[in-house]
Short mmCIF file of C-alpha atoms in Angstrom, two decimals:
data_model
loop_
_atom_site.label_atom_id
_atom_site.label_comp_id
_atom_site.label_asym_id
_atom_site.label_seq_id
_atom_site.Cartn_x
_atom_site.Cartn_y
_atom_site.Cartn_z
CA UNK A 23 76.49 -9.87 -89.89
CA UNK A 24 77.23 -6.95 -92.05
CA UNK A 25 76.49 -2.83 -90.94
CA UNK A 26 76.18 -0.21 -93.49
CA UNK A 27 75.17 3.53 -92.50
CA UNK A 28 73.04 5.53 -94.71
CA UNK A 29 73.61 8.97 -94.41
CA UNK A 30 70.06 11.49 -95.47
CA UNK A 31 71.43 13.71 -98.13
CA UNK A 32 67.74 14.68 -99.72
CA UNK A 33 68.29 13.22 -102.46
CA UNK A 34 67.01 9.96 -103.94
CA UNK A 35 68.93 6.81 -104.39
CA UNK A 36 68.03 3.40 -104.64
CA UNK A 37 69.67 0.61 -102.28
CA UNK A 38 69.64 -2.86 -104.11
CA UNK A 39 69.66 -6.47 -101.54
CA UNK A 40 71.05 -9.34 -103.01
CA UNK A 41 68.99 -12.11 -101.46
CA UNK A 42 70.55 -15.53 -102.12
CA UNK A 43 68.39 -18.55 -103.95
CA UNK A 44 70.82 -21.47 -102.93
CA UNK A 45 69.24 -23.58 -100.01
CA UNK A 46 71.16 -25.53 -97.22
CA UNK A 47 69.68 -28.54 -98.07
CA UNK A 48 69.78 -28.92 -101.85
CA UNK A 49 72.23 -31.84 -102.94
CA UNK A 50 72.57 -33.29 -99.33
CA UNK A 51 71.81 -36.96 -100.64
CA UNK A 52 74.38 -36.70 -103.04
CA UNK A 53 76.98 -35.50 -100.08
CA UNK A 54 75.86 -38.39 -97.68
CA UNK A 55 76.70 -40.84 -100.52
CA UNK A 56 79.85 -39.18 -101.44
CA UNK A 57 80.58 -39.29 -97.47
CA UNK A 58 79.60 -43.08 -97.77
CA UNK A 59 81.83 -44.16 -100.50
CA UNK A 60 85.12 -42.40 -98.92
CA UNK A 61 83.99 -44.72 -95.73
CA UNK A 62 83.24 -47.65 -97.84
CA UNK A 63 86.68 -47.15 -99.14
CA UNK A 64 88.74 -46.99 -96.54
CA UNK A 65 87.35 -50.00 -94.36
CA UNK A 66 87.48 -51.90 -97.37
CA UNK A 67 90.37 -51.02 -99.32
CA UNK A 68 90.36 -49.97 -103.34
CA UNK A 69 89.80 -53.56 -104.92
CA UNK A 70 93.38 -54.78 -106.13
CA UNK A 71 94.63 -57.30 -108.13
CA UNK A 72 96.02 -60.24 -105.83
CA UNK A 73 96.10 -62.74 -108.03
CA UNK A 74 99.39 -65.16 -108.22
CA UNK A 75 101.30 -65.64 -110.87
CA UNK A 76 103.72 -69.21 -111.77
CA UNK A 77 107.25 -67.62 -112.30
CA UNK A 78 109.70 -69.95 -114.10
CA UNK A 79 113.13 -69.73 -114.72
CA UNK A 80 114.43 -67.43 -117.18
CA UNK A 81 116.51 -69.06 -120.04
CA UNK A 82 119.97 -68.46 -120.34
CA UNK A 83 122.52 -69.71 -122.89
CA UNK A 84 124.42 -73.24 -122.19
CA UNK A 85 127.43 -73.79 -122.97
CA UNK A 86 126.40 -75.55 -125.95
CA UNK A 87 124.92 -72.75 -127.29
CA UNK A 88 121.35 -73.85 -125.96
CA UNK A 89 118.56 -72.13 -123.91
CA UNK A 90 118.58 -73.91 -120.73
CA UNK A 91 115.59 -73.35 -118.40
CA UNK A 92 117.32 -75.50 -115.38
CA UNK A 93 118.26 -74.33 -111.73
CA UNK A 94 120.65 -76.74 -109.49
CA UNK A 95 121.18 -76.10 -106.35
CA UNK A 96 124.88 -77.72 -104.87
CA UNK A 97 125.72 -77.80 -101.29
CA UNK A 98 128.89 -78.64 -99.84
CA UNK A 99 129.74 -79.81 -96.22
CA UNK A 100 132.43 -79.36 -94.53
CA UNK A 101 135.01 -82.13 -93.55
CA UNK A 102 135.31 -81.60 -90.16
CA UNK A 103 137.87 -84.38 -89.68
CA UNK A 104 140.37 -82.25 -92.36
CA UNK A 105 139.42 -78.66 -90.30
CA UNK A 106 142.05 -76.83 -88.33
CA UNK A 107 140.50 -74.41 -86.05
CA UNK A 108 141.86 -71.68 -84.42
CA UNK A 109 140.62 -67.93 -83.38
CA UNK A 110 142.24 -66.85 -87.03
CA UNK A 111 142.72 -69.94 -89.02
CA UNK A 112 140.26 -71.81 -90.87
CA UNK A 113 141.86 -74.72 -92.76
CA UNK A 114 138.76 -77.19 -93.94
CA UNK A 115 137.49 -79.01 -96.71
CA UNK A 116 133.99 -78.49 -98.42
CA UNK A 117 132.41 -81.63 -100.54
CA UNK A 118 129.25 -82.34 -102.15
CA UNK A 119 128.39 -85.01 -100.09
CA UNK A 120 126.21 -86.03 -96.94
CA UNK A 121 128.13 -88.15 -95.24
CA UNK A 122 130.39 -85.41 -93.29
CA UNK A 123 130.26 -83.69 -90.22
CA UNK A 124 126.66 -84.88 -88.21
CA UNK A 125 124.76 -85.29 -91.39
CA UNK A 126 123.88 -89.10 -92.89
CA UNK A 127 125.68 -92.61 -93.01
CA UNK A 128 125.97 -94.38 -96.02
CA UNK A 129 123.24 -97.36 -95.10
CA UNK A 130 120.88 -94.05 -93.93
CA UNK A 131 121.11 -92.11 -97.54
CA UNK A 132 120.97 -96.14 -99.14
CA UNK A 133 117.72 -96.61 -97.59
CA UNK A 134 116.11 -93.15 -97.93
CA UNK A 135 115.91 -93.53 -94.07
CA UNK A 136 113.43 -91.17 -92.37
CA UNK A 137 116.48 -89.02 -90.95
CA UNK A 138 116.93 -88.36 -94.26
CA UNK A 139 113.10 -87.56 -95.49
CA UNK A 140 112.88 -85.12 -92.55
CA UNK A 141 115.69 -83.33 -93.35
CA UNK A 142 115.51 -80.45 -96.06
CA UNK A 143 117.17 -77.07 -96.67
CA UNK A 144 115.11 -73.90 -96.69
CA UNK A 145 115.37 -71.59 -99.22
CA UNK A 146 114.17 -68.20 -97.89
CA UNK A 147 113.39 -65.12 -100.11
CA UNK A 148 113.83 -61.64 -97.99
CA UNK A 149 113.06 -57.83 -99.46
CA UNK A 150 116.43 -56.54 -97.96
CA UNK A 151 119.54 -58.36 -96.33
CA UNK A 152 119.46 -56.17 -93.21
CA UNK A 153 118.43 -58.81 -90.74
CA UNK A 154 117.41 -56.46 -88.43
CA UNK A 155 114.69 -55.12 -90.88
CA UNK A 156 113.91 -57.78 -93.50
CA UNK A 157 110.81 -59.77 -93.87
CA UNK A 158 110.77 -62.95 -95.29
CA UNK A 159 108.40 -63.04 -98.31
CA UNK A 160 108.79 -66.70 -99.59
CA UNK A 161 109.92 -70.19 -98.92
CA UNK A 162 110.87 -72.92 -101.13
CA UNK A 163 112.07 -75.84 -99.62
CA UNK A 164 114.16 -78.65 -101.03
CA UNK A 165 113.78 -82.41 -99.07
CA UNK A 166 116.50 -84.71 -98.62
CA UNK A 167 114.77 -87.22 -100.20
CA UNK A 168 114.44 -85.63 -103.29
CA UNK A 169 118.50 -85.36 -103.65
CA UNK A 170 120.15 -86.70 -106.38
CA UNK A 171 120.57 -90.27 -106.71
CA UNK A 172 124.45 -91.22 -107.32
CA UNK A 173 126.16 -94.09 -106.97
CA UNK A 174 129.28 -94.29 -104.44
CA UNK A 175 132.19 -97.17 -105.34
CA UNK A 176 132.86 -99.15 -102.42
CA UNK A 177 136.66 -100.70 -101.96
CA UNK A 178 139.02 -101.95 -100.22
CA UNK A 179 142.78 -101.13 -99.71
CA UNK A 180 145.83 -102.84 -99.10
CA UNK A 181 149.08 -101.22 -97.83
CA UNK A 182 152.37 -102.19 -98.50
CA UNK A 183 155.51 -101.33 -96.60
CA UNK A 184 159.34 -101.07 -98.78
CA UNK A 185 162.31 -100.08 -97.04
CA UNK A 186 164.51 -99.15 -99.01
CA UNK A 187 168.52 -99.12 -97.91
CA UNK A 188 171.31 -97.31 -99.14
CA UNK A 189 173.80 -98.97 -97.31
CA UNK A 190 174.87 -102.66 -97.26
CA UNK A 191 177.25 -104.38 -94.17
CA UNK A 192 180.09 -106.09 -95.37
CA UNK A 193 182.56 -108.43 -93.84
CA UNK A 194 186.05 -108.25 -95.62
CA UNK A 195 188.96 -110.39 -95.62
CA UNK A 196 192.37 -108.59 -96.77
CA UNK A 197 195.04 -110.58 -96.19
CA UNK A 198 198.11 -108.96 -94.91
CA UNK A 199 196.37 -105.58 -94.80
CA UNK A 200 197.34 -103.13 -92.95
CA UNK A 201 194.03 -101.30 -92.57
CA UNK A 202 190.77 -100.37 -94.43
CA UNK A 203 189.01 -96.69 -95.04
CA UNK A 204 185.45 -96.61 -96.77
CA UNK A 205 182.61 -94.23 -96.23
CA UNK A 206 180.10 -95.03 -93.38
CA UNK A 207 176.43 -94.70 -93.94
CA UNK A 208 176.89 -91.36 -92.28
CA UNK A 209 178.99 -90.09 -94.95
CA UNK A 210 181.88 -89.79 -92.83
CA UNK A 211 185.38 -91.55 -93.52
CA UNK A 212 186.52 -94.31 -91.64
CA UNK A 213 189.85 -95.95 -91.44
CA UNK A 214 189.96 -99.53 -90.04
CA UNK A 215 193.45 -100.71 -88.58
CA UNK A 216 193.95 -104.79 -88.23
CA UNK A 217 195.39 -106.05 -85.50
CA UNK A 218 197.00 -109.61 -85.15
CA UNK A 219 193.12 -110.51 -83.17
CA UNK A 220 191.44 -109.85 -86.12
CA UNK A 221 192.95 -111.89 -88.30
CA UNK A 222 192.85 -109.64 -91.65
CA UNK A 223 188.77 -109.82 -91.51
CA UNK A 224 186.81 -107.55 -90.06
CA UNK A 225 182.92 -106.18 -90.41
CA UNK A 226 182.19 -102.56 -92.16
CA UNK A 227 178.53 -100.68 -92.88
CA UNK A 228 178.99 -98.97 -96.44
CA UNK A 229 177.53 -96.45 -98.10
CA UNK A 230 176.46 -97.63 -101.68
CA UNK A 231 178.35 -97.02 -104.77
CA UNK A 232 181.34 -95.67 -102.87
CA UNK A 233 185.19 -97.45 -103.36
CA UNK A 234 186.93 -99.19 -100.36
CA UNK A 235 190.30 -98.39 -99.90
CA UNK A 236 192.93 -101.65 -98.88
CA UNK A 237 196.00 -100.72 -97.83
CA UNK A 238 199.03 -102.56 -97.04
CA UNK A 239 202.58 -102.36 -95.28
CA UNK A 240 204.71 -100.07 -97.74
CA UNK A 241 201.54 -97.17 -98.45
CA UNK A 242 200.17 -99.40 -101.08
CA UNK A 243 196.56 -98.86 -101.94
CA UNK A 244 194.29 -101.35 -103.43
CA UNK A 245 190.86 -99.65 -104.33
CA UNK A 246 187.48 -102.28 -104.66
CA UNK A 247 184.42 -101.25 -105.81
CA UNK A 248 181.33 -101.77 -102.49
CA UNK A 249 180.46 -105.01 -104.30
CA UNK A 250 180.40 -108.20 -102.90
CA UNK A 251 183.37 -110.45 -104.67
CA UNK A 252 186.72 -111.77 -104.72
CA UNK A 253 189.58 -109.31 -105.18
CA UNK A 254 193.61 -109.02 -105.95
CA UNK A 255 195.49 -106.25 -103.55
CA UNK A 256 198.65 -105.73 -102.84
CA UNK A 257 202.06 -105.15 -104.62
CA UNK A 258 201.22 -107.06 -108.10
CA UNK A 259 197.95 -108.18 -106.63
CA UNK A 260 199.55 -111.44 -104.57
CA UNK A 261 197.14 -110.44 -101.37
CA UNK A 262 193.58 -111.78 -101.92
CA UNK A 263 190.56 -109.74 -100.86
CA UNK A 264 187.11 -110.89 -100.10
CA UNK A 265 183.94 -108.93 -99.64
CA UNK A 266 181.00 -111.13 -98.29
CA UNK A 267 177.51 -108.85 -98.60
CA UNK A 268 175.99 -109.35 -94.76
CA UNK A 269 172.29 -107.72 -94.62
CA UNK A 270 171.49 -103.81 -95.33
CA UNK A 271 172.30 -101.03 -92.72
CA UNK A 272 171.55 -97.69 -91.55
CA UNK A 273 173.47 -94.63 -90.42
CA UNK A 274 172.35 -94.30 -86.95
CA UNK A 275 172.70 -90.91 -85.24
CA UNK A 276 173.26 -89.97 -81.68
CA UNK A 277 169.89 -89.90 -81.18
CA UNK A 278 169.15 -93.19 -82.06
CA UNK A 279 166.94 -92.02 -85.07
CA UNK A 280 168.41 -93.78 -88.74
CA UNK A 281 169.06 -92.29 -92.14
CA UNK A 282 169.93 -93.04 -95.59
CA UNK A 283 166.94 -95.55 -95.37
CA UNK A 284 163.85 -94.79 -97.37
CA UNK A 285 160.78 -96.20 -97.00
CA UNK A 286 157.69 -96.52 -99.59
CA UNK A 287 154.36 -97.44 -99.07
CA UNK A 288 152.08 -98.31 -101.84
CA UNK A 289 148.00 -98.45 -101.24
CA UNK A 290 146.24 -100.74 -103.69
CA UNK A 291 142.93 -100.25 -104.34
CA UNK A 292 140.26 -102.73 -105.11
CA UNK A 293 136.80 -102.00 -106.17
CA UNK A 294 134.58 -104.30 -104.05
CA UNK A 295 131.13 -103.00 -105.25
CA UNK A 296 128.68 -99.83 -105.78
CA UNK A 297 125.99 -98.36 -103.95
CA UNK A 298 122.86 -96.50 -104.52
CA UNK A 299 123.56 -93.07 -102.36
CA UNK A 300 122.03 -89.24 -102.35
CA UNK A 301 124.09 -86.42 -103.29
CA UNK A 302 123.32 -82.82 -101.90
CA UNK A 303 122.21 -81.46 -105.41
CA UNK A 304 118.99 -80.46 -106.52
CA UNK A 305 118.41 -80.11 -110.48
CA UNK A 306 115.16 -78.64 -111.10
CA UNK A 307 113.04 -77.92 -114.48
CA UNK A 308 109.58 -77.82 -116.09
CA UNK A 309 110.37 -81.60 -116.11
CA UNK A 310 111.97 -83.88 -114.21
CA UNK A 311 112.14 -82.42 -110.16
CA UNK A 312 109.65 -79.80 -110.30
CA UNK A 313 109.07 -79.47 -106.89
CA UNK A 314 110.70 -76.00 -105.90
CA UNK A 315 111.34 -75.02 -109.30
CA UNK A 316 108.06 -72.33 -109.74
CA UNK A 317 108.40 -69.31 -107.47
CA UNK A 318 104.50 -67.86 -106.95
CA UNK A 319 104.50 -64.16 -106.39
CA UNK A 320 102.27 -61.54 -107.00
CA UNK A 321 100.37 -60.51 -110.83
CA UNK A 322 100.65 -56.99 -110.07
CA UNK A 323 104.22 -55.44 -109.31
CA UNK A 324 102.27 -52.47 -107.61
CA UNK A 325 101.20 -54.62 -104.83
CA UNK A 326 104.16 -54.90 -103.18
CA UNK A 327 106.39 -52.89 -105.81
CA UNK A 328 108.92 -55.93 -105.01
CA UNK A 329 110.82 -56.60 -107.82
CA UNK A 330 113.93 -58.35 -106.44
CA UNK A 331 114.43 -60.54 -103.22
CA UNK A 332 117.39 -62.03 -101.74
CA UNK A 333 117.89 -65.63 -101.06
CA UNK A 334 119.48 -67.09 -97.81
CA UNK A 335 119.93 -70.88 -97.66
CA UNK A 336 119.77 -72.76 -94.58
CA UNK A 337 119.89 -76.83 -93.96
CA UNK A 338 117.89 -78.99 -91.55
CA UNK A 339 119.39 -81.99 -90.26
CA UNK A 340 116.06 -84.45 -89.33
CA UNK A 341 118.67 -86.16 -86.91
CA UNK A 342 120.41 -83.50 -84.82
CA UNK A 343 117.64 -80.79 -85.43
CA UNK A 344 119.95 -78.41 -86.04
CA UNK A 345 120.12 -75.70 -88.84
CA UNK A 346 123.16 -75.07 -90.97
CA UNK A 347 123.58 -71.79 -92.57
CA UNK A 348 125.54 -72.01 -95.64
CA UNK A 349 127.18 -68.77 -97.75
CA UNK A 350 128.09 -68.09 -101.81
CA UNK A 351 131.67 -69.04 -101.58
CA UNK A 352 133.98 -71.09 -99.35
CA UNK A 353 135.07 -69.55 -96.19
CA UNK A 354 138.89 -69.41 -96.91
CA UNK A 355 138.34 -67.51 -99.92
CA UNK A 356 136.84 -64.36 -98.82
CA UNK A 357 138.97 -63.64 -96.01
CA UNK A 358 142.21 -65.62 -95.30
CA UNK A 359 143.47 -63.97 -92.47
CA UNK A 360 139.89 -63.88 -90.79
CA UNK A 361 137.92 -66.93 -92.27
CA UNK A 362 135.25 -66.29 -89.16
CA UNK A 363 134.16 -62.23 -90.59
CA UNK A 364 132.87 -62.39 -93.73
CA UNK A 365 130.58 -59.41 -94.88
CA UNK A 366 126.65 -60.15 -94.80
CA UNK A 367 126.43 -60.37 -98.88
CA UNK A 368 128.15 -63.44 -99.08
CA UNK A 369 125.02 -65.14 -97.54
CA UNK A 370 122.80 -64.15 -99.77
CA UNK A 371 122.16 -64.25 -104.00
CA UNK A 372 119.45 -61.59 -105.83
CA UNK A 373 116.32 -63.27 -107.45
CA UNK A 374 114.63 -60.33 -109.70
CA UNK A 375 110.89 -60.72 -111.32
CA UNK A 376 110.23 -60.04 -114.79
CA UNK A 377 106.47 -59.03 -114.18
CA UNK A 378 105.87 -59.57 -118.20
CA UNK A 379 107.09 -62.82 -118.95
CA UNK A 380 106.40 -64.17 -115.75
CA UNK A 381 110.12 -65.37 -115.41
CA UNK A 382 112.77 -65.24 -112.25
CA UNK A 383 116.52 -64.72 -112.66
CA UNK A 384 118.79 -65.57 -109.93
CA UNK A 385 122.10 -63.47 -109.74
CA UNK A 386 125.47 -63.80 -108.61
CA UNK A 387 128.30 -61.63 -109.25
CA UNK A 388 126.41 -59.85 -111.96
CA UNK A 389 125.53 -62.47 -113.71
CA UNK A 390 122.84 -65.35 -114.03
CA UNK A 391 123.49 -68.63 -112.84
CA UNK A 392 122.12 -71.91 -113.74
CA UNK A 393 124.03 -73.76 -111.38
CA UNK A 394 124.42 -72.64 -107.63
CA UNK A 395 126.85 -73.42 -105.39
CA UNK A 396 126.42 -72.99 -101.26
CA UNK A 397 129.46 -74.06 -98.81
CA UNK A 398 128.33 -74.73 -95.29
CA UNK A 399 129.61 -71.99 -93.06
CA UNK A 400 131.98 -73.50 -90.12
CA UNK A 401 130.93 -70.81 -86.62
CA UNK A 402 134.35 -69.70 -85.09
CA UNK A 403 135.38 -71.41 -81.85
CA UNK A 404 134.33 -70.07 -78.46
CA UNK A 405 137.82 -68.50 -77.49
CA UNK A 406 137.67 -66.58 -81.00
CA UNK A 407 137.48 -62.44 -80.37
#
């Protein structure tokens, strides 16, 4: 409330009141629906567009020049038979095949066996790669049984054994020789002395494709070549000589292990049929394997404002029921020296939207790929810091 003070001065004035004309209650219906709508809206929501949308594969250029609209996915298992594991050291190899580690037998991919239909890897789409913050926006998943058919070549090997010597034992006759000096198999020089026992014959292990030395009373030296045969020695070759080839030989050393012996083996192969097998490789198109191939996200990029997600690829084994986590490139070749501590980016690849088109793109290392490739990722051993 307002005061005002007016003073008498005798003279005349005039006081003017301004009394209002707007009432309390005009418009109040038209507040109260106002007020209603602002309610309406926010137990409702403001009406959105959620429809879905059928994203396909964005073409990219072959190598022949061609737009390909294709996405394979290859995964490789480790051979754990081939792995070397120690806290450091990670010495395995990857193929694109099943039959490894606790996966499938032959006779269980042959038959499609059930192990094999319950198994599947799960592709998972995330909005970040922090797992302690991401949410998982999408699944695709991709079922054993819906690998690709190949054919594996069943054979059969035979191994054979050659020894190989490069020495041969000789007995030799030299009549009226003094004594003999060849090379041994150990490449050392030996010198042989006859006695009256022995006759002029004696036994000797050569090393091939040396000369054997005869000599007789006087220094005379008759030289022979380590071939078996019948030779002249002596002084103008009156003394006969006669090397007889006994069996091969080895150079035996003190530790009773021989050398100058080699010995070969040779596998042969023989093809003894083919069967009908499952590879771990997914090729997916607008024909063909279809199933996996659409991604189904949101019209309306303001929904979520998602425009790229990662993807982390995991396999379930129907048999063991155990997941596999697999990463973008083979273990050895991110970090040598520690195989086991690989940075978190190697797990995942970006998938980006075109909200226009209606296409997806998957990306690795800045680029798009039409073919993926995921190596199984081998955990470190317990005793590993």
């Amino acid at each position: 409330m307002n005061k005002y003070k007016i003073l008498n001065t005798n003279n005349n004035f005039q006081l003017q009141v301004n009394i209002p004309t707007t009432w309390d209650f005009a418009n109040r219906g038209d507040l109260i629906d106002d007020y209603e709508s602002i309610v309406a809206k926010e137990m409702v929501g403001v009406p959105q567009n959620f429809e879905m949308a059928r994203f396909s594969r964005k073409p990219i250029l072959d190598s022949n020049n061609e737009l390909n609209t294709s996405i394979t996915y290859k995964f490789y298992f480790a051979d754990y038979t081939q792995n070397t594991l120690t806290p450091n050291a990670l010495a395995p190899t990857w193929y694109n095949s099943y039959e490894l580690a606790n996966t499938f037998t032959p006779e269980e991919l042959r038959t499609n066996a059930k192990s094999v239909q319950k198994s599947f890897f799960k592709v998972d789409l995330y909005d970040s790669k922090d797992a302690r913050t991401q949410k998982n926006y999408l699944t695709l998943i991709l079922n054993g049984s819906l690998s690709l058919p190949t054919e594996v070549v069943t054979s059969s090997s035979t191994t054979t054994t050659t020894t190989i010597y490069k020495c041969t034992k000789f007995s030799i006759y030299g009549y009226k020789a003094k004594s003999v000096r060849y090379t041994t198999c150990c490449n050392t020089t030996l010198t042989y002395v006859f006695t009256n026992e022995d006759a002029y014959l004696t036994e000797i292990c050569v090393s091939d494709g040396t000369t054997i030395s005869i000599i007789y009373e006087g220094g005379v030296i008759t030289q022979i070549p380590s071939q078996e045969g019948t030779y002249s020695g002596g002084v103008n070759g009156s003394n006969p000589i006669t090397l007889t080839e006994i069996s091969d030989c080895t150079c035996v050393n003190a530790d009773g292990s021989e050398t100058n012996v080699t010995i070969n083996t040779t596998t042969n192969t023989t093809i003894t049929g083919v069967v009908q097998s499952l590879a771990p490789t997914f090729e997916l198109d607008h024909i063909g394997l279809k199933e996996s191939y659409f991604i189904y996200w949101f019209k309306d990029f303001d929904i979520l404002k998602l425009d790229k997600l990662y993807m982390r690829v995991k396999f379930f084994n129907g048999k063991t029921g155990e997941y596999t986590t697999f990463t973008t490139r083979k273990q050895t070749s991110i970090n040598t020296n520690k195989p086991f501590r690989i940075d978190n980016d190697y797990f995942y690849r970006e998938v980006t939207f075109d909200f226009v088109n209606y296409l997806y793109d998957v990306i690795g290392s800045g680029k798009s790929l039409s073919i993926m490739d995921w190596y199984e990722y081998i955990n470190p051993p317990q005793n590993n810091s």
